[in-house]
Amino acid sequence: MKASVKHLLGHGLFASHLDAVLLRNAAVIVTCHRVCESDRSDSLSIDTATFERHCRFYQRHFHVVPLPELVHRITQGESVDRHLAITFDDGYRDNFENARPVLEKLSLPATFFIVTEWMGSDHVPWWDESRGVRHPWMNWDEVRALHQAGFEIGAHTRRHVDLGKVPLAVARDEVVGARLELERRLRARVESFAYPYGGRKHVTEATRDLIKSAGFRCCCSSFGGINRAGTDPFCLKRVPVSPWHASPYLFGFEIATGRSVLAPQHQCSEISEATGS
Ligand SMILES: [Zn+2]
């Protein structure tokens, strides 16, 4: 189905409040990577104007809450009707420079999942290197400033390893080490975790147990889908936002009609293999 058709259907769906029926007991967690100007072939970046359109759409049609509040509701079996949490993966500097001002202008909460070894470094991940681009990381002052501004900081391992592949001892170092480093830098507890790559094959029972025993309260994948009251907080689903979603109504249509998992653009394994998300 064409993007323009999905946009129109999404507009009609939300204008008629059909979303209230389709998204009953549905909690949505969105994942962004970069908020900056880029070309359409860059599936990890959306421009600032598009990001703001999405945020205004979330604000109008959802209850936007901090991820820990959403996890609390899910765990306690409380209503999650059209609740939505905004998250960012990896720790790109544009999160601080471009996304933060929009979030603050609209008073929206968000969680930033950080790859600890990359903050303040000039490391170029393979998915950017393969495209011949370099996007800077936040430094620790910027990560701390986000935390002090009230945003949640979560862990995304030390070096963005594939937890589905590395030996368990390495996985433990990546998971526990990231948490300890964040807590040392922020002088605060860190309780949310997001899997690097986030596809089904990157999430194993052994690493999930490891993340639980490391003291985290939730972990997030990113292969699409919605969450409901009673969902295991260590099996949270997230929907990646990409340039394909130039219209937030297209995005909303895919979520409300259960297409966020089925659409190839949202298949995390494909996204991760193509882009390294
Ligand atoms: Zn990542």
mmCIF file of C-alpha atoms and ligand atoms in Angstrom:
data_model
loop_
_atom_site.group_PDB
_atom_site.id
_atom_site.type_symbol
_atom_site.label_atom_id
_atom_site.label_comp_id
_atom_site.label_asym_id
_atom_site.label_seq_id
_atom_site.Cartn_x
_atom_site.Cartn_y
_atom_site.Cartn_z
ATOM 1 C CA MET A 1 0.000 0.000 0.000
ATOM 2 C CA LYS A 2 1.330 3.436 -0.944
ATOM 3 C CA ALA A 3 2.524 5.826 1.749
ATOM 4 C CA SER A 4 0.068 8.502 0.605
ATOM 5 C CA VAL A 5 -2.843 6.060 0.931
ATOM 6 C CA LYS A 6 -1.734 5.008 4.404
ATOM 7 C CA HIS A 7 -1.458 8.669 5.378
ATOM 8 C CA LEU A 8 -5.030 9.346 4.270
ATOM 9 C CA LEU A 9 -6.365 6.211 5.951
ATOM 10 C CA GLY A 10 -4.464 7.130 9.109
ATOM 11 C CA HIS A 11 -5.925 10.625 9.044
ATOM 12 C CA GLY A 12 -9.431 9.215 8.735
ATOM 13 C CA LEU A 13 -8.810 6.633 11.416
ATOM 14 C CA PHE A 14 -7.643 9.164 14.000
ATOM 15 C CA ALA A 15 -10.176 11.846 12.971
ATOM 16 C CA SER A 16 -12.997 9.357 13.543
ATOM 17 C CA HIS A 17 -11.487 8.247 16.879
ATOM 18 C CA LEU A 18 -11.344 4.671 15.662
ATOM 19 C CA ASP A 19 -7.914 4.584 17.269
ATOM 20 C CA ALA A 20 -9.624 4.508 20.667
ATOM 21 C CA VAL A 21 -11.026 1.076 19.722
ATOM 22 C CA LEU A 22 -8.033 -0.268 17.810
ATOM 23 C CA LEU A 23 -5.520 0.867 20.420
ATOM 24 C CA ARG A 24 -7.486 -0.171 23.500
ATOM 25 C CA ASN A 25 -5.064 -1.593 26.074
ATOM 26 C CA ALA A 26 -2.179 -0.831 23.717
ATOM 27 C CA ALA A 27 1.064 0.780 24.834
ATOM 28 C CA VAL A 28 3.368 2.017 22.099
ATOM 29 C CA ILE A 29 7.097 2.585 22.508
ATOM 30 C CA VAL A 30 8.717 4.442 19.625
ATOM 31 C CA THR A 31 12.429 4.283 18.828
ATOM 32 C CA CYS A 32 14.389 7.041 17.116
ATOM 33 C CA HIS A 33 18.085 7.114 16.327
ATOM 34 C CA ARG A 34 19.088 10.420 14.770
ATOM 35 C CA VAL A 35 17.174 13.680 14.424
ATOM 36 C CA CYS A 36 19.021 15.543 11.679
ATOM 37 C CA GLU A 37 18.963 16.387 7.990
ATOM 38 C CA SER A 38 19.853 13.414 5.809
ATOM 39 C CA ASP A 39 19.021 11.725 2.553
ATOM 40 C CA ARG A 40 16.112 9.327 2.141
ATOM 41 C CA SER A 41 18.433 6.340 1.907
ATOM 42 C CA ASP A 42 19.443 6.916 5.530
ATOM 43 C CA SER A 43 16.896 4.871 7.463
ATOM 44 C CA LEU A 44 18.197 6.006 10.857
ATOM 45 C CA SER A 45 17.620 9.762 10.518
ATOM 46 C CA ILE A 46 14.510 11.901 10.516
ATOM 47 C CA ASP A 47 14.756 15.673 10.200
ATOM 48 C CA THR A 48 13.836 17.981 13.054
ATOM 49 C CA ALA A 49 10.588 19.189 11.459
ATOM 50 C CA THR A 50 9.402 15.597 10.955
ATOM 51 C CA PHE A 51 10.361 14.734 14.514
ATOM 52 C CA GLU A 52 8.324 17.679 15.799
ATOM 53 C CA ARG A 53 5.329 16.624 13.673
ATOM 54 C CA HIS A 54 5.555 13.163 15.199
ATOM 55 C CA CYS A 55 5.823 14.571 18.718
ATOM 56 C CA ARG A 56 2.758 16.781 18.208
ATOM 57 C CA PHE A 57 0.885 13.766 16.833
ATOM 58 C CA TYR A 58 1.844 11.679 19.873
ATOM 59 C CA GLN A 59 0.772 14.509 22.167
ATOM 60 C CA ARG A 60 -2.588 14.895 20.449
ATOM 61 C CA HIS A 61 -3.533 11.238 20.188
ATOM 62 C CA PHE A 62 -1.675 9.431 23.017
ATOM 63 C CA HIS A 63 -0.833 9.754 26.679
ATOM 64 C CA VAL A 64 2.918 10.346 26.395
ATOM 65 C CA VAL A 65 4.553 9.064 29.587
ATOM 66 C CA PRO A 66 8.102 8.314 30.740
ATOM 67 C CA LEU A 67 9.159 4.738 29.979
ATOM 68 C CA PRO A 68 9.466 3.829 33.720
ATOM 69 C CA GLU A 69 5.842 4.933 34.252
ATOM 70 C CA LEU A 70 4.757 2.815 31.310
ATOM 71 C CA VAL A 71 6.674 -0.154 32.717
ATOM 72 C CA HIS A 72 5.016 0.393 36.106
ATOM 73 C CA ARG A 73 1.571 0.419 34.506
ATOM 74 C CA ILE A 74 2.302 -2.684 32.456
ATOM 75 C CA THR A 75 3.707 -4.514 35.483
ATOM 76 C CA GLN A 76 0.800 -3.532 37.739
ATOM 77 C CA GLY A 77 -1.801 -4.391 35.132
ATOM 78 C CA GLU A 78 -3.035 -0.782 35.050
ATOM 79 C CA SER A 79 -4.622 0.749 31.975
ATOM 80 C CA VAL A 80 -2.207 1.455 29.138
ATOM 81 C CA ASP A 81 -4.854 2.635 26.659
ATOM 82 C CA ARG A 82 -3.028 4.678 24.015
ATOM 83 C CA HIS A 83 -0.041 5.276 26.260
ATOM 84 C CA LEU A 84 3.188 6.016 24.442
ATOM 85 C CA ALA A 85 6.850 6.370 25.418
ATOM 86 C CA ILE A 86 9.557 7.988 23.275
ATOM 87 C CA THR A 87 13.037 6.433 23.195
ATOM 88 C CA PHE A 88 16.330 7.041 21.392
ATOM 89 C CA ASP A 89 19.078 4.514 20.757
ATOM 90 C CA ASP A 90 22.857 4.847 20.654
ATOM 91 C CA GLY A 91 23.516 8.420 21.917
ATOM 92 C CA TYR A 92 24.010 10.570 18.830
ATOM 93 C CA ARG A 93 24.780 14.233 19.541
ATOM 94 C CA ASP A 94 21.811 15.401 17.478
ATOM 95 C CA ASN A 95 19.598 13.885 20.181
ATOM 96 C CA PHE A 96 20.907 16.601 22.476
ATOM 97 C CA GLU A 97 21.101 19.379 19.901
ATOM 98 C CA ASN A 98 17.952 18.785 17.835
ATOM 99 C CA ALA A 99 15.563 16.412 19.647
ATOM 100 C CA ARG A 100 15.924 17.795 23.183
ATOM 101 C CA PRO A 101 14.703 21.343 22.312
ATOM 102 C CA VAL A 102 11.579 19.911 20.642
ATOM 103 C CA LEU A 103 10.871 17.614 23.582
ATOM 104 C CA GLU A 104 11.366 20.463 26.043
ATOM 105 C CA LYS A 105 9.195 22.854 24.013
ATOM 106 C CA LEU A 106 6.356 20.326 24.095
ATOM 107 C CA SER A 107 7.108 19.116 27.658
ATOM 108 C CA LEU A 108 7.443 15.513 26.512
ATOM 109 C CA PRO A 109 9.461 12.861 28.395
ATOM 110 C CA ALA A 110 11.929 10.529 26.680
ATOM 111 C CA THR A 111 14.516 7.848 27.383
ATOM 112 C CA PHE A 112 17.979 7.896 25.788
ATOM 113 C CA PHE A 113 19.710 4.512 25.535
ATOM 114 C CA ILE A 114 23.453 5.087 25.562
ATOM 115 C CA VAL A 115 26.398 3.062 24.213
ATOM 116 C CA THR A 116 28.768 3.997 27.014
ATOM 117 C CA GLU A 117 32.158 3.474 25.316
ATOM 118 C CA TRP A 118 31.182 5.674 22.404
ATOM 119 C CA MET A 119 30.212 8.819 24.328
ATOM 120 C CA GLY A 120 32.782 11.552 23.787
ATOM 121 C CA SER A 121 34.681 9.363 21.304
ATOM 122 C CA ASP A 122 35.210 9.638 17.557
ATOM 123 C CA HIS A 123 34.179 6.017 16.977
ATOM 124 C CA VAL A 124 32.373 5.417 13.688
ATOM 125 C CA PRO A 125 30.058 2.359 13.805
ATOM 126 C CA TRP A 126 30.100 -0.002 10.855
ATOM 127 C CA TRP A 127 26.664 1.062 9.629
ATOM 128 C CA ASP A 128 27.819 4.687 9.278
ATOM 129 C CA GLU A 129 31.240 3.729 7.940
ATOM 130 C CA SER A 130 29.626 1.612 5.232
ATOM 131 C CA ARG A 131 27.683 4.699 4.048
ATOM 132 C CA GLY A 132 30.733 6.946 4.263
ATOM 133 C CA VAL A 133 29.155 9.189 6.903
ATOM 134 C CA ARG A 134 30.128 10.202 10.399
ATOM 135 C CA HIS A 135 27.706 11.439 13.036
ATOM 136 C CA PRO A 136 29.173 12.637 16.331
ATOM 137 C CA TRP A 137 28.244 11.202 19.714
ATOM 138 C CA MET A 138 27.185 13.117 22.766
ATOM 139 C CA ASN A 139 29.863 13.797 25.325
ATOM 140 C CA TRP A 140 29.290 12.985 28.976
ATOM 141 C CA ASP A 141 28.418 16.590 29.852
ATOM 142 C CA GLU A 142 25.568 16.383 27.350
ATOM 143 C CA VAL A 143 24.383 13.007 28.658
ATOM 144 C CA ARG A 144 24.451 14.411 32.203
ATOM 145 C CA ALA A 145 22.573 17.541 31.049
ATOM 146 C CA LEU A 146 19.804 15.362 29.595
ATOM 147 C CA HIS A 147 19.592 13.469 32.871
ATOM 148 C CA GLN A 148 19.527 16.672 34.911
ATOM 149 C CA ALA A 149 16.790 18.037 32.648
ATOM 150 C CA GLY A 150 14.633 15.092 33.725
ATOM 151 C CA PHE A 151 15.073 12.717 30.799
ATOM 152 C CA GLU A 152 15.771 9.060 31.535
ATOM 153 C CA ILE A 153 19.143 7.619 30.591
ATOM 154 C CA GLY A 154 19.170 3.891 29.848
ATOM 155 C CA ALA A 155 21.838 1.341 28.923
ATOM 156 C CA HIS A 156 22.534 0.011 25.417
ATOM 157 C CA THR A 157 25.709 -1.985 26.275
ATOM 158 C CA ARG A 158 29.284 -0.726 26.321
ATOM 159 C CA ARG A 159 30.171 -1.283 22.637
ATOM 160 C CA HIS A 160 26.901 -2.155 20.870
ATOM 161 C CA VAL A 161 27.638 -5.868 20.600
ATOM 162 C CA ASP A 162 25.160 -8.429 19.305
ATOM 163 C CA LEU A 163 24.088 -10.068 22.574
ATOM 164 C CA GLY A 164 22.673 -12.967 20.609
ATOM 165 C CA LYS A 165 26.148 -13.909 19.392
ATOM 166 C CA VAL A 166 28.821 -13.026 21.954
ATOM 167 C CA PRO A 167 29.837 -15.457 24.742
ATOM 168 C CA LEU A 168 27.883 -15.022 27.964
ATOM 169 C CA ALA A 169 30.928 -13.632 29.812
ATOM 170 C CA VAL A 170 31.268 -10.885 27.202
ATOM 171 C CA ALA A 171 27.530 -10.217 27.344
ATOM 172 C CA ARG A 172 27.758 -9.873 31.131
ATOM 173 C CA ASP A 173 30.592 -7.363 30.829
ATOM 174 C CA GLU A 174 28.656 -5.380 28.224
ATOM 175 C CA VAL A 175 25.424 -5.308 30.239
ATOM 176 C CA VAL A 176 26.778 -4.851 33.771
ATOM 177 C CA GLY A 177 29.672 -2.647 32.639
ATOM 178 C CA ALA A 178 27.339 -0.249 30.840
ATOM 179 C CA ARG A 179 25.144 0.060 33.894
ATOM 180 C CA LEU A 180 28.039 0.676 36.263
ATOM 181 C CA GLU A 181 29.558 3.282 33.949
ATOM 182 C CA LEU A 182 26.279 5.145 33.552
ATOM 183 C CA GLU A 183 25.608 5.084 37.292
ATOM 184 C CA ARG A 184 29.135 6.314 38.010
ATOM 185 C CA ARG A 185 28.785 9.163 35.522
ATOM 186 C CA LEU A 186 25.249 10.163 36.503
ATOM 187 C CA ARG A 187 25.341 9.308 40.207
ATOM 188 C CA ALA A 188 21.880 7.815 39.796
ATOM 189 C CA ARG A 189 20.287 4.411 39.318
ATOM 190 C CA VAL A 190 19.905 3.171 35.742
ATOM 191 C CA GLU A 191 17.007 0.768 35.298
ATOM 192 C CA SER A 192 16.104 0.520 31.612
ATOM 193 C CA PHE A 193 17.932 -1.480 28.960
ATOM 194 C CA ALA A 194 17.578 -1.718 25.177
ATOM 195 C CA TYR A 195 19.084 -4.521 23.088
ATOM 196 C CA PRO A 196 21.560 -3.425 20.410
ATOM 197 C CA TYR A 197 20.059 -4.261 17.004
ATOM 198 C CA GLY A 198 16.908 -5.367 18.814
ATOM 199 C CA GLY A 199 15.726 -8.054 16.388
ATOM 200 C CA ARG A 200 14.266 -11.353 17.537
ATOM 201 C CA LYS A 201 17.548 -13.140 16.894
ATOM 202 C CA HIS A 202 19.457 -10.647 19.044
ATOM 203 C CA VAL A 203 17.359 -11.401 22.107
ATOM 204 C CA THR A 204 18.082 -14.675 23.924
ATOM 205 C CA GLU A 205 16.716 -16.165 27.135
ATOM 206 C CA ALA A 206 20.214 -16.291 28.633
ATOM 207 C CA THR A 207 20.907 -12.588 28.055
ATOM 208 C CA ARG A 208 17.418 -11.678 29.196
ATOM 209 C CA ASP A 209 18.127 -13.466 32.487
ATOM 210 C CA LEU A 210 21.450 -11.653 32.647
ATOM 211 C CA ILE A 211 19.747 -8.285 32.223
ATOM 212 C CA LYS A 212 17.232 -9.162 34.972
ATOM 213 C CA SER A 213 19.936 -10.244 37.377
ATOM 214 C CA ALA A 214 21.954 -7.086 36.597
ATOM 215 C CA GLY A 215 19.134 -5.110 38.232
ATOM 216 C CA PHE A 216 17.376 -3.618 35.248
ATOM 217 C CA ARG A 217 13.601 -3.331 35.408
ATOM 218 C CA CYS A 218 12.877 -3.709 31.721
ATOM 219 C CA CYS A 219 14.433 -4.384 28.371
ATOM 220 C CA CYS A 220 13.315 -3.305 24.953
ATOM 221 C CA SER A 221 13.557 -4.912 21.534
ATOM 222 C CA SER A 222 12.796 -3.014 18.336
ATOM 223 C CA PHE A 223 11.073 -5.293 15.877
ATOM 224 C CA GLY A 224 7.767 -3.479 16.015
ATOM 225 C CA GLY A 225 4.558 -4.324 17.810
ATOM 226 C CA ILE A 226 2.626 -2.992 20.774
ATOM 227 C CA ASN A 227 2.530 -3.862 24.488
ATOM 228 C CA ARG A 228 -0.409 -4.570 26.766
ATOM 229 C CA ALA A 229 -1.041 -4.504 30.495
ATOM 230 C CA GLY A 230 0.615 -7.638 31.822
ATOM 231 C CA THR A 231 3.276 -7.819 29.085
ATOM 232 C CA ASP A 232 6.597 -9.097 30.471
ATOM 233 C CA PRO A 233 8.616 -5.875 31.037
ATOM 234 C CA PHE A 234 11.696 -7.779 29.820
ATOM 235 C CA CYS A 235 9.982 -8.390 26.482
ATOM 236 C CA LEU A 236 8.926 -4.856 25.578
ATOM 237 C CA LYS A 237 8.336 -4.203 21.904
ATOM 238 C CA ARG A 238 9.285 -0.955 20.217
ATOM 239 C CA VAL A 239 8.443 0.525 16.838
ATOM 240 C CA PRO A 240 11.328 2.176 14.970
ATOM 241 C CA VAL A 241 10.653 5.541 13.331
ATOM 242 C CA SER A 242 12.274 5.968 9.914
ATOM 243 C CA PRO A 243 12.101 8.464 7.005
ATOM 244 C CA TRP A 244 9.391 6.191 5.587
ATOM 245 C CA HIS A 245 7.174 7.721 8.302
ATOM 246 C CA ALA A 246 7.339 11.270 6.936
ATOM 247 C CA SER A 247 3.677 11.475 7.953
ATOM 248 C CA PRO A 248 2.891 10.592 11.567
ATOM 249 C CA TYR A 249 -0.584 9.529 10.420
ATOM 250 C CA LEU A 250 1.029 6.862 8.262
ATOM 251 C CA PHE A 251 2.937 5.771 11.366
ATOM 252 C CA GLY A 252 -0.267 5.792 13.424
ATOM 253 C CA PHE A 253 -2.129 3.816 10.773
ATOM 254 C CA GLU A 254 0.514 1.089 10.817
ATOM 255 C CA ILE A 255 0.452 0.875 14.618
ATOM 256 C CA ALA A 256 -3.326 0.911 14.937
ATOM 257 C CA THR A 257 -3.808 -1.755 12.271
ATOM 258 C CA GLY A 258 -1.096 -4.105 13.525
ATOM 259 C CA ARG A 259 1.209 -3.429 10.579
ATOM 260 C CA SER A 260 4.141 -2.202 12.650
ATOM 261 C CA VAL A 261 5.449 -5.757 12.894
ATOM 262 C CA LEU A 262 4.497 -7.020 9.475
ATOM 263 C CA ALA A 263 5.732 -4.149 7.287
ATOM 264 C CA PRO A 264 9.227 -4.883 5.941
ATOM 265 C CA GLN A 265 10.297 -1.353 6.849
ATOM 266 C CA HIS A 266 9.715 -2.274 10.478
ATOM 267 C CA GLN A 267 11.300 -5.694 10.565
ATOM 268 C CA CYS A 268 14.078 -5.026 12.983
ATOM 269 C CA SER A 269 16.287 -7.805 11.727
ATOM 270 C CA GLU A 270 16.151 -6.273 8.274
ATOM 271 C CA ILE A 271 16.684 -2.775 9.585
ATOM 272 C CA SER A 272 19.581 -3.904 11.713
ATOM 273 C CA GLU A 273 21.233 -5.869 8.949
ATOM 274 C CA ALA A 274 20.855 -2.989 6.542
ATOM 275 C CA THR A 275 21.664 -0.152 8.861
ATOM 276 C CA GLY A 276 22.977 -1.427 12.158
ATOM 277 C CA SER A 277 20.203 0.069 14.209
HETATM 278 ZN ZN ZN B 1 21.611 0.641 18.779
#
